[in-house]
């Protein structure tokens, strides 16, 4: 499968983009060094002045300074770390919840299964963004609250997927044999069932990383996420909302406030979507025919 | 069929109970003092009494189950509380804002579905050719453009530079006409009301404000429809009856139009139905970018100002609407498509 993905030029491009972002996130302290006075909080974008109006790109600040003189280049580079952090935490935690719920539901079966699946249905009946807004609003604003809110409403599809896969193999001989040999339930699930069913779930989860990052950025854009000045792409774009009209006679004067953080987030999501799209083609039985 | 509908209807109260329970649990994270705001009908009530009195008066320190049923009673009677951020009752705010969201959804659905099907058919017919790859890359780029980035760029150019598509729902002059006495607001959807009142200038103004959010939504959702159309058309293109149609010498475009596209549309219709529901609940960001005063913007503004009453009230409304329309869509499909087996 990996071979097929690397042979497809589009998904190959996706991988290249992704590696670029990984390198950028890891090397952030070298690409955009934190000024001495900020050393203790590197995720706060340094400010170069107190004026509200953005300043255009210059030699010192290649991407310009956005609202409040926050350095855009610094924010874009360190924002990659925030993006990976949010994506990995949300996808990892909700995947873990989904696996536990899905495995329990399918393995126990019967009435428990029915009840768990109805609960899943109830969770699915909420529009995701609204549910996330509610939880963030009740818990209070902040990046951590945004992540909690997203985890609460992101696990259901993994649970369903895993449950379906387990139901397919639950009656196969190797499972029955293990049970007849007196192996405990937990051990059967971990040793025999999960290794045979978990991969589609992990793949689908890893492909969700892009959309998780976009949604989190969207919540930051709505003003519910990271505090002002935190290195977060969504929040930087919400700054640019105040400057989209430019100045009289120069309608595009503040283009750099949206273009640079915008490009960062678009390329990040594009990378995941390109890989995901190629992957879905490879896995789609209809197209293989 | 009837037993399926029956079962779904039996399940309905359960889902609604789940929805209310979720909101109630969310509310229980708040202290009685924070909650008091949802019981105060007008700011005047705060004048002569302290917050402690109000907490006692509305029994906010009661045990949870009693509070739950009292709250439910209030909801059923339509009392969703008073919203600080909108400065009116939540129920009234929803009544004023929901038509706007509905209007945008209906308006955006047309280009989204038609454009998506068109792109998908091009992609499927020219399978694995440069045209196929080109359309797909175009659509994937759109799918990767978050609406808050693309929306701001659209506004910068089409509003800032060209002045064509302003944000908001109506220009000030048109707003004055709509708010005037002679203008009857039948539906709350400005385009429909303008036609019914024969105010053509208002109609065009409303359309002008709808175009930019529609472009933004279309480009976002095309990839989604394209993928379904393409996959389902490729599937149909391999069917025996398509080979038969070609073998008997039908021109290719008739084969595509009559035999392929029609049969490939069923999954697309299914997805489109659920997409409408998704859009109704997911317009929050688009409405915020374009300052389009719909339900999503109401919720977003309320959330920013931590106006719990309003956020929880609109969520309750969303929950009920979506659960009900989900049911209707499911049942409609069962009636339309004989292949859907429900039992």
Coordinates of C-alpha atoms in Angstrom, one line a residue:
Chain A
X1 CA 0.0 0.0 0.0
X2 CA 2.8 2.4 0.9
X3 CA 4.4 1.6 -2.5
X4 CA 1.2 2.5 -4.3
X5 CA 1.0 5.8 -2.3
X6 CA 4.5 6.8 -3.2
X7 CA 4.0 6.0 -6.9
X8 CA 1.0 8.3 -7.1
X9 CA 2.5 11.8 -7.8
X10 CA -0.3 13.5 -5.8
X11 CA 0.1 11.5 -2.7
X12 CA 3.9 11.7 -3.1
X13 CA 3.5 15.5 -3.1
X14 CA 1.4 15.2 0.0
X15 CA 4.1 13.2 1.8
X16 CA 6.8 15.8 0.8
X17 CA 4.6 18.6 2.2
X18 CA 4.1 16.7 5.4
X19 CA 7.8 16.0 5.9
X20 CA 8.3 19.7 5.3
X21 CA 5.9 20.6 8.1
X22 CA 7.4 17.9 10.5
X23 CA 10.9 19.4 9.9
X24 CA 9.6 22.9 10.4
X25 CA 7.9 21.9 13.7
X26 CA 11.0 20.1 15.0
X27 CA 13.4 22.8 14.0
X28 CA 11.2 25.7 15.0
X29 CA 13.7 27.0 17.6
X30 CA 16.4 27.2 14.9
X31 CA 14.2 28.6 12.1
X32 CA 12.6 31.2 14.2
X33 CA 14.7 31.7 17.4
X34 CA 12.8 32.9 20.4
X35 CA 14.0 36.4 21.5
X36 CA 15.9 36.3 24.8
X37 CA 13.2 38.2 26.7
X38 CA 10.6 35.5 25.8
X39 CA 12.7 32.4 26.4
X40 CA 10.3 31.0 29.1
X41 CA 7.2 31.1 26.9
X42 CA 8.3 30.3 23.3
X43 CA 4.7 29.7 22.1
X44 CA 3.8 33.4 22.6
X45 CA 4.5 35.3 19.4
X46 CA 7.0 38.1 20.1
X47 CA 5.7 41.6 19.6
X48 CA 7.8 44.3 18.0
X49 CA 6.0 47.4 19.2
X50 CA 2.5 48.2 20.5
X51 CA 0.8 49.7 17.6
X52 CA -2.4 47.9 16.4
X53 CA -2.0 48.5 12.7
X54 CA 0.0 45.7 10.9
X55 CA 3.3 46.5 9.3
X56 CA 4.3 45.1 5.9
X57 CA 7.1 42.5 5.4
X58 CA 10.6 43.9 5.9
X59 CA 14.1 42.4 6.0
X60 CA 13.9 41.7 9.7
X61 CA 10.3 40.3 9.6
X62 CA 10.0 38.6 6.2
X63 CA 6.2 37.9 6.5
X64 CA 5.4 41.2 8.2
X65 CA 3.9 42.0 11.5
X66 CA 0.2 41.4 12.1
X67 CA -2.3 43.2 14.4
X68 CA -0.5 44.3 17.6
X69 CA 2.9 43.9 15.8
X70 CA 3.0 40.1 16.3
X71 CA 5.7 38.6 14.0
X72 CA 3.9 36.5 11.4
X73 CA 6.9 34.4 10.4
X74 CA 7.4 33.4 14.0
X75 CA 3.8 32.5 14.4
X76 CA 3.6 30.5 11.2
X77 CA 6.7 28.4 12.1
X78 CA 5.7 27.8 15.8
X79 CA 2.1 27.3 14.7
X80 CA 3.2 24.1 13.0
X81 CA 4.0 22.7 16.5
X82 CA 0.6 23.8 17.8
X83 CA -1.0 22.1 14.8
X84 CA 0.7 18.8 15.2
X85 CA 0.2 18.9 19.0
X86 CA -3.6 19.6 18.7
X87 CA -4.0 17.1 15.9
X88 CA -2.1 14.2 17.6
X89 CA -3.7 14.7 21.0
X90 CA -7.3 14.9 19.6
X91 CA -6.9 12.1 17.1
X92 CA -5.0 9.9 19.6
X93 CA -7.4 10.3 22.5
X94 CA -10.6 10.0 20.5
X95 CA -9.1 7.0 18.7
X96 CA -8.4 5.4 22.1
X97 CA -11.9 6.0 23.3
X98 CA -13.4 4.7 20.0
X99 CA -11.3 1.5 20.2
X100 CA -12.4 0.8 23.8
X101 CA -16.0 1.5 23.2
X102 CA -16.1 -0.3 19.8
X103 CA -14.3 -3.4 21.1
X104 CA -16.4 -3.6 24.2
X105 CA -19.6 -3.1 22.3
X106 CA -18.8 -5.7 19.6
X107 CA -17.3 -8.3 21.9
X108 CA -19.9 -8.3 24.6
X109 CA -22.7 -8.0 22.0
X110 CA -26.4 -8.5 22.8
X111 CA -28.2 -5.8 24.7
X112 CA -25.0 -4.0 25.8
X113 CA -24.1 -3.6 22.1
X114 CA -27.6 -2.2 21.3
X115 CA -27.4 0.3 24.1
X116 CA -23.9 1.5 23.3
X117 CA -24.8 1.9 19.7
X118 CA -27.9 4.0 20.5
X119 CA -25.7 6.2 22.7
X120 CA -23.3 6.6 19.7
X121 CA -26.3 7.6 17.6
X122 CA -27.2 10.3 20.1
X123 CA -23.7 11.7 20.0
X124 CA -23.8 11.6 16.2
X125 CA -27.0 13.5 16.0
X126 CA -25.3 16.7 17.1
X127 CA -23.7 19.0 14.6
X128 CA -20.1 18.6 15.5
X129 CA -19.1 22.3 15.5
X130 CA -22.0 23.4 17.6
X131 CA -21.4 20.6 20.1
X132 CA -17.7 21.7 20.3
X133 CA -18.8 25.3 20.8
X134 CA -21.1 24.3 23.6
X135 CA -18.5 22.4 25.5
X136 CA -15.8 25.1 25.0
X137 CA -18.3 27.7 26.1
X138 CA -19.2 25.9 29.3
X139 CA -15.6 24.9 30.2
X140 CA -14.2 28.4 29.3
X141 CA -12.1 29.5 26.4
X142 CA -8.6 28.1 25.7
X143 CA -6.8 25.6 23.5
X144 CA -7.0 22.8 26.0
X145 CA -10.8 23.3 26.3
X146 CA -11.1 23.2 22.5
X147 CA -9.2 19.9 22.5
X148 CA -11.4 18.4 25.2
X149 CA -14.5 19.5 23.4
X150 CA -13.3 18.0 20.1
X151 CA -12.4 14.7 21.7
X152 CA -15.9 14.4 23.2
X153 CA -17.4 14.4 19.8
X154 CA -14.8 12.9 17.5
X155 CA -14.6 9.2 18.7
X156 CA -17.9 7.8 17.4
X157 CA -16.8 6.9 13.9
X158 CA -13.8 4.9 15.1
X159 CA -16.0 3.0 17.5
X160 CA -18.5 2.2 14.7
X161 CA -15.7 1.1 12.3
X162 CA -14.0 -1.1 14.8
X163 CA -17.2 -2.7 15.9
X164 CA -18.1 -3.6 12.3
X165 CA -14.7 -5.1 11.8
X166 CA -14.8 -7.1 15.0
X167 CA -18.3 -8.5 14.3
X168 CA -17.0 -9.9 11.0
X169 CA -14.2 -11.9 12.6
X170 CA -15.8 -12.6 16.0
X171 CA -17.0 -16.1 15.0
X172 CA -13.9 -17.2 13.2
X173 CA -12.1 -20.3 14.3
X174 CA -9.0 -18.7 15.9
X175 CA -11.2 -16.7 18.2
X176 CA -13.4 -19.7 19.1
X177 CA -10.3 -21.8 19.6
X178 CA -8.8 -19.2 22.0
X179 CA -12.0 -19.1 23.9
X180 CA -12.3 -22.9 24.1
X181 CA -8.7 -23.0 25.4
X182 CA -9.8 -20.8 28.3
X183 CA -8.1 -17.5 27.4
X184 CA -9.5 -14.5 29.3
X185 CA -11.7 -12.1 27.4
X186 CA -9.4 -9.2 27.7
X187 CA -6.5 -11.3 26.4
X188 CA -8.6 -12.5 23.5
X189 CA -9.4 -9.0 22.5
X190 CA -5.9 -7.7 22.8
X191 CA -4.0 -10.6 21.4
X192 CA -6.3 -12.1 18.8
X193 CA -9.0 -9.7 17.8
X194 CA -7.5 -6.2 17.8
X195 CA -4.4 -7.1 15.7
X196 CA -6.7 -8.3 13.0
X197 CA -9.2 -5.4 13.0
X198 CA -7.5 -2.3 14.2
X199 CA -5.6 -1.2 11.0
X200 CA -8.5 0.3 9.1
X201 CA -9.3 2.3 12.2
X202 CA -5.8 3.6 12.6
X203 CA -5.6 4.5 9.0
X204 CA -8.9 6.4 9.0
X205 CA -7.8 8.1 12.3
X206 CA -4.5 9.3 10.9
X207 CA -6.2 10.7 7.8
X208 CA -8.4 12.8 10.1
X209 CA -5.5 14.8 11.4
X210 CA -5.9 17.4 8.7
X211 CA -9.6 18.0 9.4
X212 CA -9.0 18.1 13.2
X213 CA -6.4 20.8 12.8
X214 CA -8.8 22.8 10.5
X215 CA -11.6 22.5 13.0
X216 CA -9.5 23.5 15.9
X217 CA -8.2 26.5 13.9
X218 CA -11.9 27.3 13.1
X219 CA -12.7 27.4 16.8
X220 CA -9.7 29.6 17.4
X221 CA -11.0 31.8 14.6
X222 CA -14.3 32.1 16.4
X223 CA -12.4 33.4 19.4
X224 CA -12.8 30.3 21.5
X225 CA -9.3 28.8 21.2
X226 CA -5.9 30.0 22.0
X227 CA -5.4 33.2 23.9
X228 CA -4.4 36.3 22.0
X229 CA -0.8 36.2 20.8
X230 CA -0.5 32.4 21.0
X231 CA 1.3 30.8 18.0
X232 CA -1.8 29.4 16.4
X233 CA -2.7 29.7 12.7
X234 CA -6.5 30.0 13.2
X235 CA -6.0 32.8 15.7
X236 CA -3.6 34.7 13.3
X237 CA -6.2 34.5 10.6
X238 CA -8.9 35.9 12.9
X239 CA -6.6 38.9 13.4
X240 CA -6.7 39.5 9.6
X241 CA -10.5 39.8 9.7
X242 CA -10.1 43.3 11.1
X243 CA -7.8 44.3 8.2
X244 CA -9.5 42.9 5.1
X245 CA -10.6 46.2 3.8
X246 CA -7.1 47.7 3.6
X247 CA -6.6 51.5 3.6
X248 CA -8.4 54.0 1.4
X249 CA -6.9 53.7 -2.1
X250 CA -5.0 50.6 -1.2
X251 CA -7.6 47.9 -0.7
X252 CA -5.1 45.0 -0.6
X253 CA -2.7 46.8 1.8
X254 CA -2.8 44.2 4.5
X255 CA -2.7 41.1 2.3
X256 CA 0.1 39.5 4.3
X257 CA -1.9 39.2 7.4
X258 CA -4.1 36.5 5.8
X259 CA -1.9 35.1 3.0
X260 CA 1.0 33.7 5.1
X261 CA -0.9 32.0 7.9
X262 CA -3.5 31.0 5.3
X263 CA -0.9 29.3 3.1
X264 CA 0.4 27.4 6.1
X265 CA -2.9 26.0 7.1
X266 CA -4.0 25.2 3.5
X267 CA -0.8 23.4 2.7
X268 CA -1.0 21.4 5.9
X269 CA -4.5 20.3 5.3
X270 CA -3.8 19.7 1.6
X271 CA -1.0 17.3 2.5
X272 CA -3.4 15.1 4.5
X273 CA -6.2 15.3 2.0
X274 CA -3.9 14.4 -1.0
X275 CA -2.7 11.3 0.9
X276 CA -6.2 10.5 2.1
X277 CA -7.7 10.8 -1.3
X278 CA -5.2 8.5 -2.9
X279 CA -5.7 6.1 0.0
X280 CA -9.4 6.0 -0.5
X281 CA -9.0 5.2 -4.1
X282 CA -6.7 2.3 -3.3
X283 CA -9.1 1.0 -0.7
X284 CA -12.3 1.6 -2.7
X285 CA -13.4 -1.7 -4.2
X286 CA -15.7 0.0 -6.7
X287 CA -12.8 1.8 -8.4
X288 CA -10.5 -1.2 -8.5
X289 CA -12.8 -3.1 -10.9
Chain B
X1 CA -41.7 -0.3 6.0
X2 CA -44.4 0.7 8.6
X3 CA -42.5 -1.2 11.3
X4 CA -39.4 0.6 10.4
X5 CA -41.1 4.0 10.7
X6 CA -42.6 2.8 13.9
X7 CA -39.3 1.8 15.3
X8 CA -37.7 5.1 14.4
X9 CA -40.6 7.0 16.0
X10 CA -40.2 4.9 19.2
X11 CA -36.5 5.7 19.2
X12 CA -37.2 9.5 18.7
X13 CA -38.1 10.3 22.3
X14 CA -34.9 8.5 23.4
X15 CA -32.7 10.6 21.1
X16 CA -34.5 13.8 22.2
X17 CA -33.9 12.7 25.8
X18 CA -30.2 12.2 25.0
X19 CA -30.0 15.7 23.5
X20 CA -31.6 17.4 26.5
X21 CA -29.5 15.3 28.8
X22 CA -26.3 16.4 27.1
X23 CA -27.3 20.1 27.4
X24 CA -28.3 19.6 31.0
X25 CA -25.0 18.0 31.8
X26 CA -23.2 20.8 30.1
X27 CA -25.3 23.2 32.2
X28 CA -24.3 21.4 35.4
X29 CA -20.7 22.5 34.9
X30 CA -22.0 26.0 35.6
X31 CA -22.5 27.4 39.1
X32 CA -26.0 28.5 40.2
X33 CA -24.9 32.1 39.8
X34 CA -24.0 31.6 36.2
X35 CA -27.2 29.8 35.6
X36 CA -29.4 32.6 37.0
X37 CA -29.0 34.5 33.8
X38 CA -31.1 32.0 31.9
X39 CA -34.1 32.6 34.3
X40 CA -34.1 36.4 34.2
X41 CA -36.5 37.6 31.6
X42 CA -35.5 41.2 31.6
X43 CA -32.6 43.2 33.0
X44 CA -35.0 45.1 35.3
X45 CA -35.4 42.0 37.5
X46 CA -32.0 42.6 38.8
X47 CA -32.8 46.0 40.3
X48 CA -34.3 45.2 43.7
X49 CA -32.9 41.8 44.6
X50 CA -29.5 40.2 45.1
X51 CA -28.3 37.2 43.2
X52 CA -28.7 35.0 46.2
X53 CA -32.4 35.8 46.3
X54 CA -32.7 34.9 42.7
X55 CA -30.9 31.6 43.1
X56 CA -33.4 30.8 45.9
X57 CA -36.4 32.1 44.0
X58 CA -35.7 29.9 41.0
X59 CA -34.6 26.9 43.2
X60 CA -31.2 26.7 41.5
X61 CA -29.8 24.9 44.5
X62 CA -32.2 22.0 44.2
X63 CA -31.1 18.4 43.4
X64 CA -30.3 17.6 39.8
X65 CA -33.3 15.5 38.8
X66 CA -35.8 18.1 40.0
X67 CA -33.9 20.8 38.2
X68 CA -33.9 18.8 35.1
X69 CA -37.6 18.3 34.9
X70 CA -38.3 21.9 35.8
X71 CA -35.9 23.1 33.0
X72 CA -37.5 20.7 30.6
X73 CA -40.9 22.1 31.4
X74 CA -39.6 25.6 30.6
X75 CA -38.2 24.4 27.3
X76 CA -41.5 22.8 26.3
X77 CA -43.3 26.0 27.1
X78 CA -40.9 27.8 24.8
X79 CA -39.0 29.7 27.5
X80 CA -35.4 29.3 26.6
X81 CA -34.3 32.3 28.8
X82 CA -32.9 35.7 28.1
X83 CA -29.9 36.2 25.9
X84 CA -27.4 38.9 27.0
X85 CA -25.5 39.0 23.8
X86 CA -28.5 39.3 21.5
X87 CA -30.4 41.5 24.0
X88 CA -33.7 39.6 23.6
X89 CA -35.3 36.3 24.5
X90 CA -33.5 33.3 23.0
X91 CA -36.7 32.0 21.4
X92 CA -37.2 35.3 19.6
X93 CA -33.6 35.4 18.5
X94 CA -33.9 32.0 17.0
X95 CA -37.1 32.9 15.3
X96 CA -35.4 35.9 13.7
X97 CA -32.2 34.2 12.8
X98 CA -33.2 30.7 11.6
X99 CA -34.8 31.9 8.2
X100 CA -31.4 33.5 7.3
X101 CA -29.5 30.3 7.8
X102 CA -32.2 28.3 5.9
X103 CA -32.0 30.8 3.1
X104 CA -28.3 30.5 2.7
X105 CA -28.4 26.7 2.9
X106 CA -31.1 26.5 0.2
X107 CA -29.3 29.0 -2.0
X108 CA -25.9 27.3 -1.7
X109 CA -27.2 23.8 -2.3
X110 CA -27.9 24.5 -6.0
X111 CA -24.4 25.3 -7.1
X112 CA -22.9 22.8 -4.7
X113 CA -24.9 19.8 -6.0
X114 CA -25.0 20.7 -9.7
X115 CA -21.3 21.8 -9.8
X116 CA -20.2 18.8 -7.9
X117 CA -22.1 16.4 -10.2
X118 CA -20.8 18.1 -13.2
X119 CA -17.2 17.9 -12.0
X120 CA -17.7 14.3 -10.9
X121 CA -19.0 13.2 -14.3
X122 CA -16.1 14.9 -16.1
X123 CA -13.8 13.1 -13.8
X124 CA -15.4 9.7 -14.3
X125 CA -15.9 9.9 -18.0
X126 CA -12.3 10.8 -18.6
X127 CA -11.1 8.3 -16.0
X128 CA -7.3 8.5 -15.3
X129 CA -6.7 11.1 -18.0
X130 CA -5.2 14.5 -17.3
X131 CA -8.7 16.0 -17.2
X132 CA -9.6 13.6 -14.4
X133 CA -6.5 14.5 -12.4
X134 CA -7.0 18.2 -13.1
X135 CA -10.6 18.3 -11.8
X136 CA -9.7 16.2 -8.7
X137 CA -6.8 18.4 -7.8
X138 CA -9.0 21.5 -8.3
X139 CA -11.6 20.0 -5.9
X140 CA -9.1 18.8 -3.3
X141 CA -7.6 22.2 -3.1
X142 CA -11.1 23.6 -2.4
X143 CA -11.7 20.9 0.2
X144 CA -8.4 22.0 1.9
X145 CA -9.3 25.7 1.9
X146 CA -10.8 26.4 5.3
X147 CA -13.8 28.7 4.9
X148 CA -12.3 31.3 7.1
X149 CA -9.2 31.6 4.9
X150 CA -11.0 31.5 1.5
X151 CA -13.9 33.7 2.8
X152 CA -11.5 36.5 3.9
X153 CA -9.7 36.3 0.6
X154 CA -13.0 36.5 -1.3
X155 CA -14.0 39.5 0.8
X156 CA -10.7 41.2 0.3
X157 CA -11.0 41.0 -3.5
X158 CA -14.7 41.1 -4.3
X159 CA -15.6 43.5 -1.6
X160 CA -12.5 45.5 -0.9
X161 CA -11.2 45.9 -4.5
X162 CA -14.2 45.5 -6.7
X163 CA -17.0 46.4 -4.2
X164 CA -19.3 43.7 -5.7
X165 CA -20.3 41.3 -2.9
X166 CA -20.5 43.1 0.5
X167 CA -20.8 41.2 3.8
X168 CA -24.0 41.1 5.8
X169 CA -27.5 40.2 4.6
X170 CA -28.7 43.5 3.1
X171 CA -27.5 47.0 2.4
X172 CA -28.7 49.7 4.8
X173 CA -31.2 51.1 2.3
X174 CA -32.7 47.7 1.7
X175 CA -32.8 46.9 5.4
X176 CA -34.9 50.1 5.8
X177 CA -37.4 48.9 3.2
X178 CA -37.6 45.5 4.8
X179 CA -38.1 47.0 8.3
X180 CA -40.7 49.5 7.0
X181 CA -44.4 49.0 7.6
X182 CA -45.5 48.3 4.0
X183 CA -43.1 45.4 3.7
X184 CA -44.8 42.2 4.9
X185 CA -42.3 39.6 6.2
X186 CA -43.9 36.3 5.3
X187 CA -41.0 33.9 5.8
X188 CA -38.1 36.0 7.1
X189 CA -36.1 34.9 4.0
X190 CA -35.3 38.2 2.3
X191 CA -35.3 36.8 -1.3
X192 CA -38.7 35.1 -1.0
X193 CA -40.2 38.1 0.9
X194 CA -38.9 40.5 -1.7
X195 CA -40.5 38.6 -4.5
X196 CA -43.8 38.3 -2.6
X197 CA -43.7 42.1 -2.0
X198 CA -42.6 42.8 -5.5
X199 CA -39.5 44.7 -4.3
X200 CA -37.1 43.8 -7.0
X201 CA -34.3 46.1 -5.8
X202 CA -34.4 44.4 -2.4
X203 CA -34.4 41.0 -4.1
X204 CA -31.2 41.8 -6.1
X205 CA -29.6 43.2 -3.0
X206 CA -30.3 40.1 -1.0
X207 CA -28.9 37.9 -3.9
X208 CA -25.8 40.1 -4.0
X209 CA -25.1 39.4 -0.4
X210 CA -25.6 35.7 -0.8
X211 CA -23.2 35.2 -3.7
X212 CA -19.9 35.4 -1.8
X213 CA -20.8 32.9 1.0
X214 CA -22.3 30.6 -1.7
X215 CA -19.0 30.7 -3.7
X216 CA -17.1 29.9 -0.5
X217 CA -19.4 27.0 0.5
X218 CA -19.5 25.6 -3.1
X219 CA -15.8 25.4 -3.5
X220 CA -15.5 23.7 -0.1
X221 CA -18.1 21.1 -0.8
X222 CA -17.5 20.3 -4.4
X223 CA -14.8 17.8 -3.6
X224 CA -17.2 15.8 -1.5
X225 CA -20.0 15.5 -4.2
X226 CA -17.3 15.0 -6.9
X227 CA -15.9 12.0 -5.0
X228 CA -19.3 10.3 -4.6
X229 CA -20.4 11.0 -8.2
X230 CA -17.1 9.8 -9.6
X231 CA -17.0 6.6 -7.6
X232 CA -20.6 5.8 -8.3
X233 CA -20.3 6.6 -12.0
X234 CA -17.2 4.5 -12.4
X235 CA -19.1 1.7 -10.8
X236 CA -22.1 2.1 -13.2
X237 CA -19.8 2.5 -16.3
X238 CA -18.6 -1.1 -15.7
X239 CA -22.2 -2.5 -15.6
X240 CA -23.4 -4.9 -18.2
X241 CA -26.3 -2.8 -19.3
X242 CA -24.0 0.0 -20.2
X243 CA -22.0 -2.3 -22.4
X244 CA -25.2 -3.5 -24.0
X245 CA -26.2 0.1 -24.7
X246 CA -22.9 0.8 -26.3
X247 CA -23.0 -2.4 -28.2
X248 CA -26.3 -1.6 -29.8
X249 CA -24.7 1.6 -31.2
X250 CA -26.1 4.3 -29.0
X251 CA -24.1 7.5 -29.2
X252 CA -21.8 7.9 -26.2
X253 CA -23.4 11.1 -24.8
X254 CA -26.8 9.4 -24.7
X255 CA -25.3 6.4 -23.0
X256 CA -23.8 8.7 -20.4
X257 CA -26.9 10.8 -19.9
X258 CA -29.6 8.1 -19.9
X259 CA -27.9 5.0 -18.6
X260 CA -25.0 6.0 -16.5
X261 CA -25.7 9.3 -14.9
X262 CA -29.2 8.6 -13.8
X263 CA -28.3 5.4 -12.2
X264 CA -25.3 6.9 -10.6
X265 CA -27.4 9.6 -8.9
X266 CA -28.9 7.6 -6.2
X267 CA -25.9 7.7 -3.8
X268 CA -25.4 11.3 -4.6
X269 CA -29.0 12.2 -3.7
X270 CA -28.5 10.3 -0.4
X271 CA -25.3 12.2 0.4
X272 CA -26.8 15.6 -0.7
X273 CA -29.7 15.1 1.7
X274 CA -27.4 14.6 4.7
X275 CA -25.2 17.5 3.5
X276 CA -28.1 19.9 3.8
X277 CA -28.5 18.8 7.4
X278 CA -24.7 19.1 7.9
X279 CA -24.8 22.6 6.5
X280 CA -27.6 23.8 8.6
X281 CA -25.6 23.0 11.6
X282 CA -22.2 23.9 10.2
X283 CA -22.6 27.4 8.9
X284 CA -21.2 28.9 12.0
X285 CA -17.8 29.8 10.5
X286 CA -19.1 30.9 7.1
X287 CA -21.7 33.2 8.7
X288 CA -19.0 34.7 11.0
X289 CA -16.6 35.4 8.1
X290 CA -19.3 37.1 6.0
X291 CA -21.0 38.7 9.0
X292 CA -24.2 37.0 7.8
X293 CA -26.7 37.3 10.6
X294 CA -28.0 33.7 10.8
X295 CA -28.3 31.2 13.6
X296 CA -24.6 30.2 13.4
X297 CA -23.4 33.7 13.9
X298 CA -25.8 34.1 16.8
X299 CA -24.3 31.0 18.5
X300 CA -20.7 32.1 17.8
X301 CA -21.2 35.6 19.2
X302 CA -23.0 34.2 22.2
X303 CA -20.1 31.7 22.8
X304 CA -17.5 34.4 22.6
X305 CA -19.3 36.4 25.2
X306 CA -19.9 33.3 27.3
X307 CA -23.6 33.8 27.0
X308 CA -24.6 30.3 28.2
X309 CA -28.3 30.8 27.9
X310 CA -28.2 31.6 24.3
X311 CA -25.6 28.9 23.3
X312 CA -27.6 26.2 25.2
X313 CA -30.9 27.4 23.8
X314 CA -29.8 27.4 20.2
X315 CA -28.1 24.0 20.7
X316 CA -31.4 22.7 22.0
X317 CA -33.1 24.0 18.9
X318 CA -30.4 22.5 16.5
X319 CA -30.6 19.2 18.3
X320 CA -34.4 18.9 17.9
X321 CA -34.4 20.2 14.3
X322 CA -31.6 17.8 13.2
X323 CA -33.1 14.8 14.9
X324 CA -36.5 15.4 13.3
X325 CA -35.1 16.2 9.8
X326 CA -32.8 13.2 10.0
X327 CA -35.8 11.0 10.5
X328 CA -37.7 12.6 7.6
X329 CA -34.7 12.2 5.3
X330 CA -34.3 8.6 6.2
X331 CA -38.0 7.8 5.7
X332 CA -38.1 9.7 2.4
X333 CA -35.1 7.6 1.1
X334 CA -36.8 4.5 2.1
X335 CA -39.8 5.5 0.0
X336 CA -37.9 6.8 -3.0
X337 CA -35.3 4.1 -3.4
X338 CA -36.7 0.6 -3.4
X339 CA -33.2 -0.9 -2.9
X340 CA -33.0 0.5 0.6
X341 CA -33.9 -2.4 2.9
X342 CA -34.7 -1.2 6.3
X343 CA -35.7 -4.3 8.2

